[in-house]
Amino acid sequence: MSQTKGYAAMTAKAPLTPYVFERREPQQNDVAIDIKYCGICHSDIHQSRGEWSDYLEESIFPMVPGHEIAGVVTAVGSKVRKFKIGDRVGVGCFVDSCRTCVECKRGLEQYCTVHTVWTYNARDKEGKPTYGGYSSKIVVDENYVLRMPENLPLDACAPLLCAGITLYSPLKHWQAGPGKKVAIVGMGGLGHMGIKIGHALGAEVTVLSQSLKKQDDGKRMGADHFYATSEPEVFTKLKGYFDLIINTVSANMDWNQYLNLLRVDGSMVIVGIPERETPIGAFSLAAGRRSLAGSSIGGIQETQEMLNFCGKHKVACDIEVIPIQRVNEAYERVLKSDVRYRFVIDMASLKS
Ligand code: NAP
Ligand code: ZN
Ligand code: ZN
């Protein structure tokens, strides 16, 4: 076992504080990673505050959050073939899965029907709690480790491991590309990656944000249009306009209002996870043969494809790098939609 420094929530709603715990020694298929950076995803806040306890089997405390992990390989097990010491690697939202069910065989490990081992707030195959990336190092089976783009900075790529893939996967699945009108609702960590990736895929991208405060940034990132949803006439003007809407909002909102913005056969894909359930009127769907769908991150193969795509198109995240001592303050700013556009923790700060 190897002692690891990190930050944890000791109970739901407690602020994060320093925490020392044990990681396993690398086994024959494992890669040991020195964590350099870890992004702060809104899901970290939901989980460390126990907001998903109604939906998860359990919330496990102390909880070390973090699933946007970027680092460097420091050791490999005897059977590791894909990675060597010194490689720049990433770890996303899960670190193992059953590997044998239909979904795992299709490369959709995030939808494993037996046991997806989430990077934190979960139990591994032996029933031990998993701890995430707000920590100095991690040990992961090589099949669940990603290769980071060589031409882009590691800190700005860390959030690709969740925010990037969560937008890339539905944009690809619902065929965003030239001639398609795509709306991104909410311009936070996920949303800003939706703009960049949607634009790189060749789609016409519109941002629907609460205000126009982020308009200049949105346009710089590749948005063709930008609207404030606080202006009611936006919902009249854009009625029936979009082929695809990706909704990244973490708060409860009226989804019917947004479904009306879809053209016939359009789809709205929910990736934001509000705490409470949202009512849907049948007319919002039936009136335009519309679909309401959801999507969760992406599988290992697709995540690697996304990282390669980002390397090729020079797409990385807009980040604010912070020392880990400021993590609680960063959480408060995320909750106020005051993040430009992802906080990334510099893990060197753990030493101070
Ligand atoms: P974030 O950085 O906080 O962004 C959310 C954005 O939603 C905000 O920046 C804001 O954008 C908008 N928003 C916030 N409150 C709102 C309100 N009351 N009404 C309307 N819009 C509001 O969060 P994130 O990290 O991108 O995550 C977003 C959600 O996705 C979270 O619920 C997270 O748990 C979930 N998530 C899901 C997956 C998945 O696989 N499905 C993966 C990662 C995260 P504007 O300022 O532009 O309005
Ligand atoms: Zn996430
Ligand atoms: Zn499986």
Tab-separated table of C-alpha atoms and ligand atoms in Angstrom:
chain	number	residue	atom	x	y	z
A	1	MET	CA	0.000	0.000	0.000
A	2	SER	CA	1.129	3.497	-0.673
A	3	GLN	CA	0.215	6.616	1.308
A	4	THR	CA	-1.493	9.273	-0.779
A	5	LYS	CA	-2.224	12.893	0.070
A	6	GLY	CA	-5.493	14.418	-1.047
A	7	TYR	CA	-8.502	16.522	-0.127
A	8	ALA	CA	-11.764	14.952	0.986
A	9	ALA	CA	-15.261	15.791	2.132
A	10	MET	CA	-15.514	13.949	5.451
A	11	THR	CA	-19.344	14.137	5.414
A	12	ALA	CA	-21.997	15.448	3.001
A	13	LYS	CA	-21.888	19.254	2.907
A	14	ALA	CA	-18.647	19.473	4.932
A	15	PRO	CA	-15.969	21.589	3.226
A	16	LEU	CA	-13.089	19.679	1.676
A	17	THR	CA	-10.089	19.252	3.988
A	18	PRO	CA	-6.668	17.542	3.757
A	19	TYR	CA	-6.909	13.761	3.936
A	20	VAL	CA	-4.322	10.966	3.777
A	21	PHE	CA	-5.324	7.524	2.483
A	22	GLU	CA	-3.871	4.345	0.953
A	23	ARG	CA	-3.664	3.379	-2.719
A	24	ARG	CA	-2.826	-0.180	-3.846
A	25	GLU	CA	0.665	-0.985	-5.163
A	26	PRO	CA	0.566	-1.375	-8.976
A	27	GLN	CA	-0.433	-4.923	-9.980
A	28	GLN	CA	0.709	-6.555	-13.231
A	29	ASN	CA	-1.853	-4.719	-15.423
A	30	ASP	CA	-1.687	-1.407	-13.549
A	31	VAL	CA	-0.265	1.991	-14.367
A	32	ALA	CA	0.837	4.246	-11.478
A	33	ILE	CA	0.242	7.912	-12.236
A	34	ASP	CA	1.641	11.040	-10.618
A	35	ILE	CA	-1.371	13.393	-10.826
A	36	LYS	CA	-0.370	16.829	-12.135
A	37	TYR	CA	-3.806	18.406	-12.629
A	38	CYS	CA	-7.429	17.619	-11.870
A	39	GLY	CA	-10.457	19.538	-13.145
A	40	ILE	CA	-13.386	20.490	-10.909
A	41	CYS	CA	-16.599	19.115	-12.426
A	42	HIS	CA	-19.992	20.212	-11.130
A	43	SER	CA	-20.636	16.501	-10.461
A	44	ASP	CA	-17.885	16.678	-7.801
A	45	ILE	CA	-19.993	19.265	-5.978
A	46	HIS	CA	-23.246	17.304	-6.388
A	47	GLN	CA	-21.631	14.148	-5.010
A	48	SER	CA	-19.501	15.575	-2.210
A	49	ARG	CA	-22.631	17.359	-0.935
A	50	GLY	CA	-24.696	14.181	-1.066
A	51	GLU	CA	-27.089	15.647	-3.681
A	52	TRP	CA	-27.277	12.369	-5.604
A	53	SER	CA	-27.902	10.132	-2.602
A	54	ASP	CA	-31.458	9.387	-3.821
A	55	TYR	CA	-30.087	8.026	-7.109
A	56	LEU	CA	-26.888	6.261	-5.982
A	57	GLU	CA	-26.830	3.086	-3.903
A	58	GLU	CA	-24.702	4.929	-1.364
A	59	SER	CA	-22.568	8.048	-0.959
A	60	ILE	CA	-19.238	7.035	0.499
A	61	PHE	CA	-17.422	9.341	2.927
A	62	PRO	CA	-14.683	10.406	3.338
A	63	MET	CA	-14.980	11.276	-0.379
A	64	VAL	CA	-11.992	12.366	-2.465
A	65	PRO	CA	-13.639	13.817	-5.608
A	66	GLY	CA	-12.054	14.348	-9.025
A	67	HIS	CA	-12.488	12.570	-12.357
A	68	GLU	CA	-10.704	14.885	-14.777
A	69	ILE	CA	-7.241	13.572	-14.043
A	70	ALA	CA	-4.099	14.364	-16.041
A	71	GLY	CA	-0.660	13.168	-15.051
A	72	VAL	CA	2.504	11.300	-15.859
A	73	VAL	CA	3.213	7.563	-15.585
A	74	THR	CA	5.680	6.719	-12.797
A	75	ALA	CA	5.531	2.898	-12.835
A	76	VAL	CA	3.935	0.104	-14.864
A	77	GLY	CA	3.084	-3.510	-13.997
A	78	SER	CA	4.854	-6.428	-15.730
A	79	LYS	CA	2.015	-7.032	-18.219
A	80	VAL	CA	1.371	-3.409	-19.205
A	81	ARG	CA	1.826	-2.976	-22.967
A	82	LYS	CA	0.239	0.385	-23.822
A	83	PHE	CA	2.105	2.750	-21.502
A	84	LYS	CA	5.624	3.387	-20.236
A	85	ILE	CA	7.175	5.555	-17.538
A	86	GLY	CA	7.026	9.243	-18.500
A	87	ASP	CA	3.905	8.999	-20.706
A	88	ARG	CA	1.328	11.822	-20.378
A	89	VAL	CA	-1.912	10.133	-19.461
A	90	GLY	CA	-5.452	10.801	-18.305
A	91	VAL	CA	-8.123	9.088	-16.225
A	92	GLY	CA	-11.793	9.982	-16.509
A	93	CYS	CA	-14.981	9.070	-14.669
A	94	PHE	CA	-14.441	5.321	-14.306
A	95	VAL	CA	-11.478	3.044	-13.586
A	96	ASP	CA	-12.920	-0.416	-14.308
A	97	SER	CA	-16.061	-2.242	-15.459
A	98	CYS	CA	-17.189	-5.864	-15.812
A	99	ARG	CA	-15.584	-6.147	-19.293
A	100	THR	CA	-17.911	-8.986	-20.341
A	101	CYS	CA	-21.460	-7.569	-20.640
A	102	VAL	CA	-22.904	-6.515	-24.002
A	103	GLU	CA	-22.286	-2.816	-23.304
A	104	CYS	CA	-18.662	-3.292	-22.204
A	105	LYS	CA	-18.053	-5.348	-25.372
A	106	ARG	CA	-19.512	-2.462	-27.429
A	107	GLY	CA	-17.054	-0.054	-25.796
A	108	LEU	CA	-19.801	1.562	-23.714
A	109	GLU	CA	-18.262	0.785	-20.324
A	110	GLN	CA	-20.069	3.791	-18.801
A	111	TYR	CA	-23.327	1.890	-19.354
A	112	CYS	CA	-21.976	-1.455	-18.050
A	113	THR	CA	-24.954	-3.471	-16.854
A	114	VAL	CA	-22.972	-5.313	-14.167
A	115	HIS	CA	-20.559	-2.927	-12.424
A	116	THR	CA	-18.955	0.277	-13.638
A	117	VAL	CA	-16.289	1.173	-11.074
A	118	TRP	CA	-16.533	4.975	-10.871
A	119	THR	CA	-13.306	6.855	-10.137
A	120	TYR	CA	-14.605	7.972	-6.735
A	121	ASN	CA	-17.689	7.552	-4.546
A	122	ALA	CA	-17.875	3.914	-5.640
A	123	ARG	CA	-16.541	0.481	-4.727
A	124	ASP	CA	-13.984	-1.512	-6.678
A	125	LYS	CA	-14.432	-5.204	-7.492
A	126	GLU	CA	-13.189	-6.121	-4.004
A	127	GLY	CA	-15.698	-3.768	-2.381
A	128	LYS	CA	-13.114	-1.165	-1.348
A	129	PRO	CA	-13.991	2.542	-1.800
A	130	THR	CA	-12.433	4.350	-4.743
A	131	TYR	CA	-10.807	7.778	-4.315
A	132	GLY	CA	-10.583	10.406	-7.050
A	133	GLY	CA	-8.132	12.852	-8.497
A	134	TYR	CA	-7.911	15.599	-5.866
A	135	SER	CA	-4.814	13.685	-4.771
A	136	SER	CA	-1.141	13.186	-5.492
A	137	LYS	CA	-1.268	9.854	-7.351
A	138	ILE	CA	-3.545	7.078	-8.610
A	139	VAL	CA	-3.177	3.449	-9.730
A	140	VAL	CA	-5.392	2.310	-12.624
A	141	ASP	CA	-5.609	-0.755	-14.892
A	142	GLU	CA	-4.041	0.167	-18.248
A	143	ASN	CA	-7.291	-0.547	-20.122
A	144	TYR	CA	-8.918	2.398	-18.355
A	145	VAL	CA	-6.071	4.880	-18.901
A	146	LEU	CA	-6.084	7.402	-21.774
A	147	ARG	CA	-3.273	8.962	-23.767
A	148	MET	CA	-3.277	12.794	-23.672
A	149	PRO	CA	-2.678	14.974	-26.782
A	150	GLU	CA	1.072	15.662	-27.055
A	151	ASN	CA	0.638	19.101	-28.653
A	152	LEU	CA	-1.589	20.655	-25.970
A	153	PRO	CA	-0.910	21.697	-22.350
A	154	LEU	CA	-1.769	19.029	-19.783
A	155	ASP	CA	-3.668	21.409	-17.469
A	156	ALA	CA	-6.026	22.634	-20.214
A	157	CYS	CA	-6.645	19.055	-21.328
A	158	ALA	CA	-7.537	17.608	-17.907
A	159	PRO	CA	-11.236	18.650	-18.214
A	160	LEU	CA	-11.506	16.871	-21.562
A	161	LEU	CA	-11.711	13.645	-19.512
A	162	CYS	CA	-15.238	14.521	-18.382
A	163	ALA	CA	-16.466	17.847	-19.819
A	164	GLY	CA	-14.930	17.105	-23.240
A	165	ILE	CA	-16.217	13.568	-23.679
A	166	THR	CA	-19.655	14.374	-22.206
A	167	LEU	CA	-20.244	16.792	-25.098
A	168	TYR	CA	-18.285	14.955	-27.800
A	169	SER	CA	-20.238	11.723	-27.367
A	170	PRO	CA	-23.769	13.113	-27.950
A	171	LEU	CA	-22.570	15.535	-30.632
A	172	LYS	CA	-21.209	12.535	-32.553
A	173	HIS	CA	-24.109	10.207	-31.731
A	174	TRP	CA	-26.712	12.748	-32.936
A	175	GLN	CA	-24.507	13.589	-35.944
A	176	ALA	CA	-23.674	17.230	-35.355
A	177	GLY	CA	-21.818	18.473	-38.416
A	178	PRO	CA	-22.124	20.713	-41.468
A	179	GLY	CA	-25.729	21.768	-42.094
A	180	LYS	CA	-26.868	20.940	-38.541
A	181	LYS	CA	-28.119	23.612	-36.153
A	182	VAL	CA	-27.008	22.826	-32.625
A	183	ALA	CA	-27.859	24.676	-29.419
A	184	ILE	CA	-25.794	24.408	-26.277
A	185	VAL	CA	-27.766	25.353	-23.163
A	186	GLY	CA	-25.566	26.625	-20.308
A	187	MET	CA	-22.018	27.855	-20.848
A	188	GLY	CA	-20.096	26.367	-17.963
A	189	GLY	CA	-17.469	23.622	-17.984
A	190	LEU	CA	-19.479	21.271	-20.191
A	191	GLY	CA	-21.143	23.942	-22.292
A	192	HIS	CA	-17.968	25.728	-23.364
A	193	MET	CA	-16.576	22.421	-24.611
A	194	GLY	CA	-19.824	21.884	-26.526
A	195	ILE	CA	-19.211	25.150	-28.379
A	196	LYS	CA	-15.624	24.277	-29.268
A	197	ILE	CA	-16.268	20.668	-30.286
A	198	GLY	CA	-19.534	21.467	-32.100
A	199	HIS	CA	-17.738	24.172	-34.062
A	200	ALA	CA	-14.795	21.859	-34.862
A	201	LEU	CA	-17.301	19.268	-36.148
A	202	GLY	CA	-18.650	21.904	-38.563
A	203	ALA	CA	-22.105	22.449	-37.025
A	204	GLU	CA	-23.779	25.860	-36.645
A	205	VAL	CA	-23.561	26.456	-32.888
A	206	THR	CA	-25.904	28.658	-30.831
A	207	VAL	CA	-25.410	29.275	-27.122
A	208	LEU	CA	-28.429	29.721	-24.862
A	209	SER	CA	-27.080	31.307	-21.681
A	210	GLN	CA	-28.863	33.020	-18.807
A	211	SER	CA	-27.411	36.414	-19.800
A	212	LEU	CA	-25.138	37.957	-22.440
A	213	LYS	CA	-22.201	38.190	-20.011
A	214	LYS	CA	-20.358	35.310	-21.673
A	215	GLN	CA	-21.202	36.338	-25.256
A	216	ASP	CA	-17.745	37.567	-26.304
A	217	ASP	CA	-16.095	34.432	-24.947
A	218	GLY	CA	-18.706	32.233	-26.613
A	219	LYS	CA	-18.156	33.841	-30.025
A	220	ARG	CA	-14.385	33.572	-29.610
A	221	MET	CA	-14.783	29.855	-28.903
A	222	GLY	CA	-16.706	29.362	-32.142
A	223	ALA	CA	-20.384	30.109	-31.387
A	224	ASP	CA	-22.261	31.453	-34.413
A	225	HIS	CA	-25.109	32.886	-32.311
A	226	PHE	CA	-25.593	33.725	-28.646
A	227	TYR	CA	-28.863	34.448	-26.828
A	228	ALA	CA	-29.873	35.306	-23.260
A	229	THR	CA	-32.677	33.051	-22.050
A	230	SER	CA	-33.710	35.790	-19.591
A	231	GLU	CA	-35.275	37.512	-22.648
A	232	PRO	CA	-38.630	35.792	-23.260
A	233	GLU	CA	-38.769	36.759	-26.963
A	234	VAL	CA	-35.817	34.400	-27.595
A	235	PHE	CA	-38.199	31.460	-27.177
A	236	THR	CA	-40.542	32.889	-29.833
A	237	LYS	CA	-37.796	33.805	-32.260
A	238	LEU	CA	-36.068	30.418	-32.124
A	239	LYS	CA	-39.198	28.223	-32.098
A	240	GLY	CA	-38.654	25.136	-34.294
A	241	TYR	CA	-35.091	26.150	-35.209
A	242	PHE	CA	-32.698	23.487	-33.906
A	243	ASP	CA	-31.868	19.959	-35.024
A	244	LEU	CA	-30.166	19.220	-31.730
A	245	ILE	CA	-30.121	20.819	-28.297
A	246	ILE	CA	-27.610	19.709	-25.691
A	247	ASN	CA	-28.712	20.817	-22.257
A	248	THR	CA	-25.849	21.071	-19.757
A	249	VAL	CA	-27.691	22.969	-17.019
A	250	SER	CA	-27.277	21.713	-13.471
A	251	ALA	CA	-30.382	23.517	-12.132
A	252	ASN	CA	-34.061	22.683	-12.568
A	253	MET	CA	-35.637	24.458	-15.534
A	254	ASP	CA	-38.681	24.109	-17.816
A	255	TRP	CA	-37.564	21.574	-20.452
A	256	ASN	CA	-40.838	22.029	-22.394
A	257	GLN	CA	-39.789	25.568	-23.270
A	258	TYR	CA	-36.600	24.229	-24.840
A	259	LEU	CA	-38.269	21.270	-26.599
A	260	ASN	CA	-40.355	23.841	-28.499
A	261	LEU	CA	-37.146	25.167	-30.040
A	262	LEU	CA	-36.622	21.876	-31.878
A	263	ARG	CA	-37.678	21.409	-35.495
A	264	VAL	CA	-39.600	18.293	-36.535
A	265	ASP	CA	-37.540	15.191	-35.673
A	266	GLY	CA	-35.156	17.236	-33.527
A	267	SER	CA	-33.670	15.892	-30.304
A	268	MET	CA	-32.862	17.428	-26.960
A	269	VAL	CA	-30.166	15.586	-25.068
A	270	ILE	CA	-29.917	16.072	-21.329
A	271	VAL	CA	-26.405	15.908	-19.902
A	272	GLY	CA	-26.835	18.302	-16.940
A	273	ILE	CA	-28.137	16.532	-13.858
A	274	PRO	CA	-30.524	18.674	-11.783
A	275	GLU	CA	-31.286	17.407	-8.307
A	276	ARG	CA	-35.084	17.168	-8.742
A	277	GLU	CA	-37.190	15.523	-11.462
A	278	THR	CA	-38.507	17.656	-14.322
A	279	PRO	CA	-42.089	17.411	-15.667
A	280	ILE	CA	-42.531	16.987	-19.438
A	281	GLY	CA	-45.725	17.731	-21.378
A	282	ALA	CA	-46.551	15.121	-24.037
A	283	PHE	CA	-47.409	17.903	-26.525
A	284	SER	CA	-43.836	19.228	-26.343
A	285	LEU	CA	-42.710	15.957	-27.898
A	286	ALA	CA	-45.679	14.799	-29.987
A	287	ALA	CA	-46.198	18.163	-31.707
A	288	GLY	CA	-42.964	17.811	-33.684
A	289	ARG	CA	-42.078	14.087	-33.498
A	290	ARG	CA	-39.343	15.296	-31.188
A	291	SER	CA	-37.104	13.175	-28.972
A	292	LEU	CA	-35.916	13.778	-25.461
A	293	ALA	CA	-32.780	11.802	-24.651
A	294	GLY	CA	-29.909	11.703	-22.218
A	295	SER	CA	-26.241	10.851	-22.429
A	296	SER	CA	-23.533	9.982	-19.951
A	297	ILE	CA	-19.821	10.652	-20.603
A	298	GLY	CA	-18.348	8.168	-23.142
A	299	GLY	CA	-16.557	4.824	-23.312
A	300	ILE	CA	-12.781	4.376	-23.276
A	301	GLN	CA	-12.421	4.013	-27.054
A	302	GLU	CA	-14.561	7.079	-27.740
A	303	THR	CA	-12.747	9.091	-25.074
A	304	GLN	CA	-9.439	8.311	-26.794
A	305	GLU	CA	-11.002	9.277	-30.143
A	306	MET	CA	-12.122	12.595	-28.572
A	307	LEU	CA	-8.625	13.282	-27.179
A	308	ASN	CA	-7.095	12.611	-30.599
A	309	PHE	CA	-9.746	14.836	-32.237
A	310	CYS	CA	-8.931	17.649	-29.779
A	311	GLY	CA	-5.215	17.258	-30.479
A	312	LYS	CA	-5.844	17.434	-34.236
A	313	HIS	CA	-8.152	20.470	-34.016
A	314	LYS	CA	-6.167	22.143	-31.197
A	315	VAL	CA	-9.211	22.166	-28.934
A	316	ALA	CA	-8.526	22.489	-25.202
A	317	CYS	CA	-10.448	23.925	-22.268
A	318	ASP	CA	-10.449	27.515	-21.004
A	319	ILE	CA	-9.246	27.084	-17.456
A	320	GLU	CA	-8.486	28.879	-14.227
A	321	VAL	CA	-5.685	27.035	-12.413
A	322	ILE	CA	-5.917	27.073	-8.606
A	323	PRO	CA	-3.992	25.602	-5.674
A	324	ILE	CA	-5.929	22.873	-3.865
A	325	GLN	CA	-6.217	25.081	-0.781
A	326	ARG	CA	-8.766	27.173	-2.763
A	327	VAL	CA	-11.037	24.274	-3.723
A	328	ASN	CA	-13.956	25.265	-1.450
A	329	GLU	CA	-13.924	28.824	-2.793
A	330	ALA	CA	-13.897	27.417	-6.344
A	331	TYR	CA	-16.975	25.296	-5.538
A	332	GLU	CA	-18.856	28.433	-4.444
A	333	ARG	CA	-17.928	30.207	-7.673
A	334	VAL	CA	-19.065	27.242	-9.807
A	335	LEU	CA	-22.425	27.382	-8.005
A	336	LYS	CA	-22.750	31.055	-8.980
A	337	SER	CA	-22.019	30.245	-12.677
A	338	ASP	CA	-18.859	32.297	-12.129
A	339	VAL	CA	-16.305	29.973	-13.669
A	340	ARG	CA	-14.323	30.845	-16.806
A	341	TYR	CA	-14.794	28.014	-17.755
A	342	ARG	CA	-13.290	25.220	-15.704
A	343	PHE	CA	-11.280	25.264	-12.504
A	344	VAL	CA	-8.252	22.997	-12.624
A	345	ILE	CA	-6.326	22.136	-9.472
A	346	ASP	CA	-2.532	22.241	-9.725
A	347	MET	CA	-1.570	19.203	-7.661
A	348	ALA	CA	1.931	20.586	-6.951
A	349	SER	CA	0.096	22.718	-4.344
A	350	LEU	CA	-0.550	19.571	-2.264
A	351	LYS	CA	3.122	19.644	-1.257
A	352	SER	CA	2.863	23.131	0.279
B	1	NAP	P1	-21.152	24.308	-14.552
B	1	NAP	O1	-19.764	24.629	-14.945
B	1	NAP	O2	-21.675	24.781	-13.263
B	1	NAP	O3	-22.113	24.805	-15.743
B	1	NAP	C1	-23.497	24.781	-15.667
B	1	NAP	C2	-24.043	26.002	-16.405
B	1	NAP	O4	-25.468	25.943	-16.352
B	1	NAP	C3	-23.680	27.315	-15.772
B	1	NAP	O5	-22.435	27.813	-16.150
B	1	NAP	C4	-24.794	28.217	-16.287
B	1	NAP	O6	-24.483	28.647	-17.606
B	1	NAP	C5	-25.987	27.256	-16.385
B	1	NAP	N1	-26.889	27.434	-15.236
B	1	NAP	C6	-26.580	27.348	-13.920
B	1	NAP	N2	-27.661	27.593	-13.153
B	1	NAP	C7	-28.666	27.836	-14.006
B	1	NAP	C8	-30.039	28.155	-13.835
B	1	NAP	N3	-30.583	28.286	-12.613
B	1	NAP	N4	-30.799	28.326	-14.937
B	1	NAP	C9	-30.272	28.202	-16.161
B	1	NAP	N5	-28.970	27.909	-16.397
B	1	NAP	C10	-28.188	27.736	-15.331
B	1	NAP	O7	-21.361	22.745	-14.507
B	1	NAP	P2	-20.724	21.578	-15.432
B	1	NAP	O8	-19.527	21.033	-14.767
B	1	NAP	O9	-20.673	22.044	-16.828
B	1	NAP	O10	-21.849	20.466	-15.258
B	1	NAP	C11	-23.179	20.728	-15.649
B	1	NAP	C12	-24.082	19.572	-15.234
B	1	NAP	O11	-23.734	18.407	-15.966
B	1	NAP	C13	-23.982	19.170	-13.762
B	1	NAP	O12	-25.282	18.854	-13.310
B	1	NAP	C14	-23.108	17.937	-13.802
B	1	NAP	O13	-23.343	17.072	-12.712
B	1	NAP	C15	-23.557	17.316	-15.083
B	1	NAP	N6	-22.611	16.386	-15.722
B	1	NAP	C16	-23.130	15.375	-16.430
B	1	NAP	C17	-22.297	14.516	-17.115
B	1	NAP	C18	-22.870	13.418	-17.942
B	1	NAP	O14	-22.148	12.513	-18.314
B	1	NAP	N7	-24.136	13.465	-18.281
B	1	NAP	C19	-20.922	14.675	-17.043
B	1	NAP	C20	-20.419	15.749	-16.316
B	1	NAP	C21	-21.268	16.609	-15.658
B	1	NAP	P3	-24.853	30.151	-18.104
B	1	NAP	O15	-24.102	31.093	-17.210
B	1	NAP	O16	-24.354	30.148	-19.497
B	1	NAP	O17	-26.329	30.296	-18.020
B	2	ZN	ZN	-17.665	15.211	-14.470
B	3	ZN	ZN	-19.987	-4.509	-18.329
